PDB file of C-alpha atoms in Angstrom:
ATOM      1  CA  SER A1093      68.942  42.678 -43.866  1.00  0.00           C
ATOM      2  CA  TYR A1094      68.965  43.639 -40.209  1.00  0.00           C
ATOM      3  CA  GLU A1095      71.183  41.659 -37.876  1.00  0.00           C
ATOM      4  CA  LEU A1096      71.975  41.414 -34.182  1.00  0.00           C
ATOM      5  CA  THR A1097      75.601  40.510 -33.539  1.00  0.00           C
ATOM      6  CA  GLN A1098      76.817  38.650 -30.462  1.00  0.00           C
ATOM      7  CA  PRO A1099      80.227  37.163 -29.626  1.00  0.00           C
ATOM      8  CA  PRO A1100      80.148  33.367 -30.071  1.00  0.00           C
ATOM      9  CA  SER A1101      81.563  32.651 -26.636  1.00  0.00           C
ATOM     10  CA  VAL A1102      82.415  34.184 -23.290  1.00  0.00           C
ATOM     11  CA  SER A1103      84.320  32.511 -20.482  1.00  0.00           C
ATOM     12  CA  VAL A1104      84.115  33.535 -16.843  1.00  0.00           C
ATOM     13  CA  SER A1105      85.499  32.211 -13.563  1.00  0.00           C
ATOM     14  CA  PRO A1106      83.028  31.411 -10.807  1.00  0.00           C
ATOM     15  CA  GLY A1107      82.198  34.535  -8.832  1.00  0.00           C
ATOM     16  CA  GLN A1108      83.456  36.872 -11.538  1.00  0.00           C
ATOM     17  CA  THR A1109      81.493  39.063 -13.936  1.00  0.00           C
ATOM     18  CA  ALA A1110      80.499  38.061 -17.451  1.00  0.00           C
ATOM     19  CA  ARG A1111      79.359  40.589 -20.017  1.00  0.00           C
ATOM     20  CA  ILE A1112      77.615  39.609 -23.235  1.00  0.00           C
ATOM     21  CA  THR A1113      77.128  42.215 -25.910  1.00  0.00           C
ATOM     22  CA  CYS A1114      74.537  42.515 -28.656  1.00  0.00           C
ATOM     23  CA  SER A1115      75.036  44.997 -31.458  1.00  0.00           C
ATOM     24  CA  GLY A1116      72.328  46.244 -33.796  1.00  0.00           C
ATOM     25  CA  ASP A1117      71.619  49.443 -35.669  1.00  0.00           C
ATOM     26  CA  ALA A1118      68.035  49.683 -34.395  1.00  0.00           C
ATOM     27  CA  LEU A1119      68.886  49.246 -30.720  1.00  0.00           C
ATOM     28  CA  PRO A1120      68.905  53.004 -30.016  1.00  0.00           C
ATOM     29  CA  LYS A1121      65.161  52.923 -30.825  1.00  0.00           C
ATOM     30  CA  LYS A1122      64.151  49.339 -29.992  1.00  0.00           C
ATOM     31  CA  TYR A1123      64.284  47.354 -26.784  1.00  0.00           C
ATOM     32  CA  ALA A1124      66.554  44.371 -26.336  1.00  0.00           C
ATOM     33  CA  TYR A1125      65.441  41.169 -24.663  1.00  0.00           C
ATOM     34  CA  TRP A1126      67.713  38.409 -23.375  1.00  0.00           C
ATOM     35  CA  TYR A1127      67.033  34.690 -23.197  1.00  0.00           C
ATOM     36  CA  GLN A1128      68.964  31.936 -21.459  1.00  0.00           C
ATOM     37  CA  GLN A1129      68.895  28.452 -22.937  1.00  0.00           C
ATOM     38  CA  LYS A1130      70.430  25.503 -21.184  1.00  0.00           C
ATOM     39  CA  SER A1131      71.223  22.339 -23.083  1.00  0.00           C
ATOM     40  CA  GLY A1132      68.103  20.477 -24.169  1.00  0.00           C
ATOM     41  CA  GLN A1133      65.731  23.024 -22.654  1.00  0.00           C
ATOM     42  CA  ALA A1134      63.457  25.766 -23.882  1.00  0.00           C
ATOM     43  CA  PRO A1135      64.700  29.365 -23.657  1.00  0.00           C
ATOM     44  CA  VAL A1136      63.933  31.393 -20.545  1.00  0.00           C
ATOM     45  CA  LEU A1137      63.500  35.165 -20.474  1.00  0.00           C
ATOM     46  CA  VAL A1138      66.087  36.798 -18.191  1.00  0.00           C
ATOM     47  CA  ILE A1139      65.904  40.494 -19.194  1.00  0.00           C
ATOM     48  CA  TYR A1140      63.190  42.471 -20.981  1.00  0.00           C
ATOM     49  CA  GLU A1141      62.952  46.061 -22.206  1.00  0.00           C
ATOM     50  CA  ASP A1142      66.750  46.470 -21.969  1.00  0.00           C
ATOM     51  CA  THR A1143      67.045  46.490 -18.186  1.00  0.00           C
ATOM     52  CA  LYS A1144      64.086  44.811 -16.476  1.00  0.00           C
ATOM     53  CA  ARG A1145      64.313  41.458 -14.756  1.00  0.00           C
ATOM     54  CA  PRO A1146      61.322  39.087 -14.642  1.00  0.00           C
ATOM     55  CA  SER A1147      60.250  37.737 -11.300  1.00  0.00           C
ATOM     56  CA  GLY A1148      62.249  34.684 -10.299  1.00  0.00           C
ATOM     57  CA  ILE A1149      65.383  35.708 -12.176  1.00  0.00           C
ATOM     58  CA  PRO A1150      68.360  36.179  -9.816  1.00  0.00           C
ATOM     59  CA  GLU A1151      69.585  39.715  -9.177  1.00  0.00           C
ATOM     60  CA  ARG A1152      73.007  38.842 -10.572  1.00  0.00           C
ATOM     61  CA  PHE A1153      71.467  39.177 -14.037  1.00  0.00           C
ATOM     62  CA  SER A1154      71.239  42.757 -15.268  1.00  0.00           C
ATOM     63  CA  GLY A1155      70.865  44.504 -18.586  1.00  0.00           C
ATOM     64  CA  SER A1156      71.881  47.816 -20.070  1.00  0.00           C
ATOM     65  CA  SER A1157      71.765  49.520 -23.433  1.00  0.00           C
ATOM     66  CA  SER A1158      73.658  52.404 -24.948  1.00  0.00           C
ATOM     67  CA  GLY A1159      73.558  53.449 -28.567  1.00  0.00           C
ATOM     68  CA  THR A1160      73.718  50.454 -30.860  1.00  0.00           C
ATOM     69  CA  MET A1161      74.793  48.023 -28.152  1.00  0.00           C
ATOM     70  CA  ALA A1162      72.879  46.158 -25.476  1.00  0.00           C
ATOM     71  CA  THR A1163      74.702  44.264 -22.738  1.00  0.00           C
ATOM     72  CA  LEU A1164      73.735  41.401 -20.463  1.00  0.00           C
ATOM     73  CA  THR A1165      75.819  41.266 -17.297  1.00  0.00           C
ATOM     74  CA  ILE A1166      76.089  38.307 -14.962  1.00  0.00           C
ATOM     75  CA  SER A1167      77.634  39.530 -11.705  1.00  0.00           C
ATOM     76  CA  GLY A1168      79.107  36.777  -9.593  1.00  0.00           C
ATOM     77  CA  ALA A1169      78.615  34.038 -12.160  1.00  0.00           C
ATOM     78  CA  GLN A1170      77.712  30.609 -10.900  1.00  0.00           C
ATOM     79  CA  ALA A1171      78.153  27.196 -12.462  1.00  0.00           C
ATOM     80  CA  GLU A1172      74.409  27.045 -13.115  1.00  0.00           C
ATOM     81  CA  ASP A1173      74.681  30.109 -15.366  1.00  0.00           C
ATOM     82  CA  GLU A1174      76.550  28.130 -17.981  1.00  0.00           C
ATOM     83  CA  ALA A1175      74.247  28.277 -20.996  1.00  0.00           C
ATOM     84  CA  ASP A1176      73.621  29.879 -24.365  1.00  0.00           C
ATOM     85  CA  TYR A1177      72.340  33.444 -24.245  1.00  0.00           C
ATOM     86  CA  TYR A1178      70.409  35.128 -27.052  1.00  0.00           C
ATOM     87  CA  CYS A1179      69.458  38.740 -27.522  1.00  0.00           C
ATOM     88  CA  TYR A1180      66.234  39.556 -29.371  1.00  0.00           C
ATOM     89  CA  SER A1181      64.867  42.736 -30.864  1.00  0.00           C
ATOM     90  CA  THR A1182      63.023  44.203 -33.817  1.00  0.00           C
ATOM     91  CA  ASP A1183      64.026  46.446 -36.674  1.00  0.00           C
ATOM     92  CA  THR A1184      62.751  49.993 -36.950  1.00  0.00           C
ATOM     93  CA  GLY A1185      61.131  49.093 -40.256  1.00  0.00           C
ATOM     94  CA  GLY A1186      58.187  47.441 -38.562  1.00  0.00           C
ATOM     95  CA  ASN A1187      57.091  44.764 -36.137  1.00  0.00           C
ATOM     96  CA  ASP A1188      57.402  42.152 -38.822  1.00  0.00           C
ATOM     97  CA  ARG A1189      61.168  42.354 -38.703  1.00  0.00           C
ATOM     98  CA  ARG A1190      62.012  40.332 -35.619  1.00  0.00           C
ATOM     99  CA  MET A1191      65.248  38.565 -34.947  1.00  0.00           C
ATOM    100  CA  PHE A1192      67.523  36.867 -32.503  1.00  0.00           C
ATOM    101  CA  GLY A1193      71.223  37.369 -32.238  1.00  0.00           C
ATOM    102  CA  GLY A1194      73.423  34.423 -33.094  1.00  0.00           C
ATOM    103  CA  GLY A1195      73.819  33.447 -29.463  1.00  0.00           C
ATOM    104  CA  THR A1196      76.692  33.462 -26.985  1.00  0.00           C
ATOM    105  CA  LYS A1197      77.913  30.375 -25.183  1.00  0.00           C
ATOM    106  CA  VAL A1198      78.830  31.280 -21.610  1.00  0.00           C
ATOM    107  CA  THR A1199      81.280  28.902 -19.976  1.00  0.00           C
ATOM    108  CA  VAL A1200      81.878  29.102 -16.239  1.00  0.00           C
ATOM    109  CA  LEU A1201      85.249  27.586 -15.398  1.00  0.00           C
TER     110      LEU A1201
ATOM    111  CA  GLU B 747      50.286  27.627 -14.256  1.00  0.00           C
ATOM    112  CA  VAL B 748      51.000  28.797 -17.794  1.00  0.00           C
ATOM    113  CA  GLN B 749      51.713  25.898 -20.135  1.00  0.00           C
ATOM    114  CA  LEU B 750      52.361  25.635 -23.844  1.00  0.00           C
ATOM    115  CA  VAL B 751      52.522  22.184 -25.395  1.00  0.00           C
ATOM    116  CA  GLU B 752      53.566  21.697 -28.996  1.00  0.00           C
ATOM    117  CA  SER B 753      52.683  18.647 -31.059  1.00  0.00           C
ATOM    118  CA  GLY B 754      52.608  17.477 -34.646  1.00  0.00           C
ATOM    119  CA  GLY B 755      56.303  17.163 -35.350  1.00  0.00           C
ATOM    120  CA  GLY B 756      57.836  14.172 -37.064  1.00  0.00           C
ATOM    121  CA  LEU B 757      59.666  12.901 -40.108  1.00  0.00           C
ATOM    122  CA  VAL B 758      58.524  14.199 -43.475  1.00  0.00           C
ATOM    123  CA  GLN B 759      59.957  13.985 -46.972  1.00  0.00           C
ATOM    124  CA  PRO B 760      61.205  17.051 -48.829  1.00  0.00           C
ATOM    125  CA  GLY B 761      58.286  18.807 -50.469  1.00  0.00           C
ATOM    126  CA  GLY B 762      55.867  17.435 -47.917  1.00  0.00           C
ATOM    127  CA  SER B 763      53.609  19.150 -45.410  1.00  0.00           C
ATOM    128  CA  LEU B 764      53.125  19.118 -41.670  1.00  0.00           C
ATOM    129  CA  ARG B 765      50.813  20.942 -39.269  1.00  0.00           C
ATOM    130  CA  LEU B 766      52.090  21.866 -35.840  1.00  0.00           C
ATOM    131  CA  SER B 767      49.820  22.642 -32.913  1.00  0.00           C
ATOM    132  CA  CYS B 768      50.464  24.569 -29.726  1.00  0.00           C
ATOM    133  CA  GLU B 769      47.945  24.017 -26.950  1.00  0.00           C
ATOM    134  CA  ALA B 770      47.813  26.715 -24.301  1.00  0.00           C
ATOM    135  CA  SER B 771      46.585  26.439 -20.736  1.00  0.00           C
ATOM    136  CA  GLY B 772      46.726  28.450 -17.541  1.00  0.00           C
ATOM    137  CA  PHE B 773      45.932  31.780 -19.219  1.00  0.00           C
ATOM    138  CA  THR B 774      43.459  33.382 -21.614  1.00  0.00           C
ATOM    139  CA  LEU B 775      44.932  32.755 -25.050  1.00  0.00           C
ATOM    140  CA  SER B 776      42.783  35.419 -26.716  1.00  0.00           C
ATOM    141  CA  SER B 777      44.601  38.110 -24.718  1.00  0.00           C
ATOM    142  CA  TYR B 778      48.040  37.311 -26.117  1.00  0.00           C
ATOM    143  CA  GLU B 779      50.018  37.482 -29.306  1.00  0.00           C
ATOM    144  CA  MET B 780      51.819  34.272 -30.170  1.00  0.00           C
ATOM    145  CA  ASN B 781      54.931  33.297 -32.091  1.00  0.00           C
ATOM    146  CA  TRP B 782      56.748  30.319 -33.523  1.00  0.00           C
ATOM    147  CA  VAL B 783      60.517  30.100 -33.130  1.00  0.00           C
ATOM    148  CA  ARG B 784      62.701  27.297 -34.418  1.00  0.00           C
ATOM    149  CA  GLN B 785      66.153  25.960 -33.705  1.00  0.00           C
ATOM    150  CA  ALA B 786      68.057  23.812 -36.177  1.00  0.00           C
ATOM    151  CA  PRO B 787      70.296  21.125 -34.675  1.00  0.00           C
ATOM    152  CA  GLY B 788      73.294  22.753 -33.027  1.00  0.00           C
ATOM    153  CA  LYS B 789      72.242  26.207 -34.208  1.00  0.00           C
ATOM    154  CA  GLY B 790      70.724  29.339 -32.728  1.00  0.00           C
ATOM    155  CA  LEU B 791      67.157  30.525 -32.345  1.00  0.00           C
ATOM    156  CA  GLU B 792      65.299  31.762 -35.424  1.00  0.00           C
ATOM    157  CA  TRP B 793      62.003  33.649 -35.168  1.00  0.00           C
ATOM    158  CA  ILE B 794      59.698  32.486 -37.951  1.00  0.00           C
ATOM    159  CA  SER B 795      56.133  33.677 -37.395  1.00  0.00           C
ATOM    160  CA  TYR B 796      53.832  35.943 -35.353  1.00  0.00           C
ATOM    161  CA  ILE B 797      50.075  36.182 -34.973  1.00  0.00           C
ATOM    162  CA  SER B 798      48.125  38.899 -33.195  1.00  0.00           C
ATOM    163  CA  SER B 799      45.685  38.100 -30.410  1.00  0.00           C
ATOM    164  CA  SER B 800      42.691  38.223 -32.761  1.00  0.00           C
ATOM    165  CA  GLY B 801      44.492  36.509 -35.624  1.00  0.00           C
ATOM    166  CA  GLY B 802      44.080  39.522 -37.872  1.00  0.00           C
ATOM    167  CA  THR B 803      47.772  40.299 -38.230  1.00  0.00           C
ATOM    168  CA  LYS B 804      50.415  37.787 -39.204  1.00  0.00           C
ATOM    169  CA  TYR B 805      54.116  38.109 -39.897  1.00  0.00           C
ATOM    170  CA  TYR B 806      56.640  35.681 -41.320  1.00  0.00           C
ATOM    171  CA  ALA B 807      60.392  35.458 -41.650  1.00  0.00           C
ATOM    172  CA  ASP B 808      61.635  35.604 -45.226  1.00  0.00           C
ATOM    173  CA  SER B 809      62.890  32.026 -44.889  1.00  0.00           C
ATOM    174  CA  VAL B 810      59.332  30.646 -44.571  1.00  0.00           C
ATOM    175  CA  LYS B 811      57.170  33.286 -46.261  1.00  0.00           C
ATOM    176  CA  GLY B 812      54.840  31.757 -48.818  1.00  0.00           C
ATOM    177  CA  ARG B 813      55.326  28.233 -47.447  1.00  0.00           C
ATOM    178  CA  PHE B 814      54.207  28.449 -43.816  1.00  0.00           C
ATOM    179  CA  THR B 815      50.885  29.729 -42.461  1.00  0.00           C
ATOM    180  CA  ILE B 816      50.189  30.625 -38.852  1.00  0.00           C
ATOM    181  CA  SER B 817      46.654  30.523 -37.445  1.00  0.00           C
ATOM    182  CA  ARG B 818      44.870  30.291 -34.119  1.00  0.00           C
ATOM    183  CA  ASP B 819      41.621  29.107 -32.568  1.00  0.00           C
ATOM    184  CA  ASN B 820      41.148  30.988 -29.331  1.00  0.00           C
ATOM    185  CA  ALA B 821      38.052  28.967 -28.479  1.00  0.00           C
ATOM    186  CA  LYS B 822      40.168  25.821 -28.561  1.00  0.00           C
ATOM    187  CA  ASN B 823      43.165  27.456 -26.860  1.00  0.00           C
ATOM    188  CA  SER B 824      45.407  26.545 -29.752  1.00  0.00           C
ATOM    189  CA  VAL B 825      47.840  28.060 -32.225  1.00  0.00           C
ATOM    190  CA  PHE B 826      48.868  26.302 -35.419  1.00  0.00           C
ATOM    191  CA  LEU B 827      51.649  26.346 -37.979  1.00  0.00           C
ATOM    192  CA  GLN B 828      50.886  24.828 -41.362  1.00  0.00           C
ATOM    193  CA  MET B 829      54.161  24.016 -43.097  1.00  0.00           C
ATOM    194  CA  ASN B 830      54.156  23.243 -46.819  1.00  0.00           C
ATOM    195  CA  SER B 831      56.905  22.625 -49.374  1.00  0.00           C
ATOM    196  CA  LEU B 832      59.238  21.537 -46.620  1.00  0.00           C
ATOM    197  CA  ARG B 833      62.979  21.544 -47.205  1.00  0.00           C
ATOM    198  CA  ALA B 834      65.901  19.886 -45.479  1.00  0.00           C
ATOM    199  CA  GLU B 835      66.836  23.246 -43.977  1.00  0.00           C
ATOM    200  CA  ASP B 836      63.479  23.364 -42.170  1.00  0.00           C
ATOM    201  CA  THR B 837      64.697  20.539 -39.925  1.00  0.00           C
ATOM    202  CA  ALA B 838      64.552  21.971 -36.414  1.00  0.00           C
ATOM    203  CA  ILE B 839      62.867  21.998 -33.058  1.00  0.00           C
ATOM    204  CA  TYR B 840      59.831  24.264 -33.307  1.00  0.00           C
ATOM    205  CA  PHE B 841      58.834  26.229 -30.219  1.00  0.00           C
ATOM    206  CA  CYS B 842      55.706  28.244 -29.666  1.00  0.00           C
ATOM    207  CA  ALA B 843      56.115  31.279 -27.450  1.00  0.00           C
ATOM    208  CA  ARG B 844      53.644  33.609 -25.777  1.00  0.00           C
ATOM    209  CA  GLU B 845      54.300  37.280 -26.318  1.00  0.00           C
ATOM    210  CA  SER B 846      53.572  39.750 -23.558  1.00  0.00           C
ATOM    211  CA  LYS B 847      53.344  43.442 -24.473  1.00  0.00           C
ATOM    212  CA  ALA B 848      56.129  44.398 -22.116  1.00  0.00           C
ATOM    213  CA  GLU B 849      58.020  41.207 -21.425  1.00  0.00           C
ATOM    214  CA  GLY B 850      58.345  39.838 -24.935  1.00  0.00           C
ATOM    215  CA  PHE B 851      58.411  36.058 -25.235  1.00  0.00           C
ATOM    216  CA  ASP B 852      57.657  35.328 -21.608  1.00  0.00           C
ATOM    217  CA  TYR B 853      56.611  31.677 -21.848  1.00  0.00           C
ATOM    218  CA  TRP B 854      57.804  28.937 -24.184  1.00  0.00           C
ATOM    219  CA  GLY B 855      56.752  25.395 -24.890  1.00  0.00           C
ATOM    220  CA  GLN B 856      59.233  22.534 -24.840  1.00  0.00           C
ATOM    221  CA  GLY B 857      59.226  22.266 -28.609  1.00  0.00           C
ATOM    222  CA  THR B 858      58.448  19.633 -31.225  1.00  0.00           C
ATOM    223  CA  LEU B 859      61.030  18.187 -33.589  1.00  0.00           C
ATOM    224  CA  VAL B 860      60.513  18.371 -37.331  1.00  0.00           C
ATOM    225  CA  THR B 861      62.851  16.349 -39.524  1.00  0.00           C
ATOM    226  CA  VAL B 862      62.765  16.796 -43.282  1.00  0.00           C
ATOM    227  CA  SER B 863      64.574  13.961 -44.983  1.00  0.00           C
ATOM    228  CA  SER B 864      64.115  11.364 -47.664  1.00  0.00           C
TER     229      SER B 864
END
């Protein structure tokens, strides 16, 4: 079955850059989406269609994709960015094959 | 303001049934595809079901196929998830999420907790 693979955790110092990767065989043909989820809250969309940022999302969040890997970058991480981050995409087999990555816990310390 | 409010969660015994509702406001529900996503305690997000804007197309994750049924009533601004033959592993917070063509799951509800236990 199709899977999206993320590292379980990433640590970053305040003001530094955090990069979260998401690997999947269909990513060369399918968009990646990124969601931020803080403890006890619903997920929030931070990047869509690989690189686009919804209104209201700070510019320090950016996305990129190359080959089978999509990357979420937090430039100048702040304490408030500490959260779980999930990538999401679909398989090339059809729109019924939708999945999230396992999630990455970002710690700002 | 776009709002999604889930309800219907609770404690149910293994093998039992539950019907979740997601009430939408602040937008025209009939213009959007909708999804259900769940999150087991301490675990990650799991997509479980999709329904097209008209209700004519439905998809399910393998983990719930044959047991769960998604439906919608655009006139009542609501989306539903009928859950049958519930198992302990179905214990989770269930979120409904609006799907935008470009932006993916752009709005989420706060979720409703389903606990399957004897």
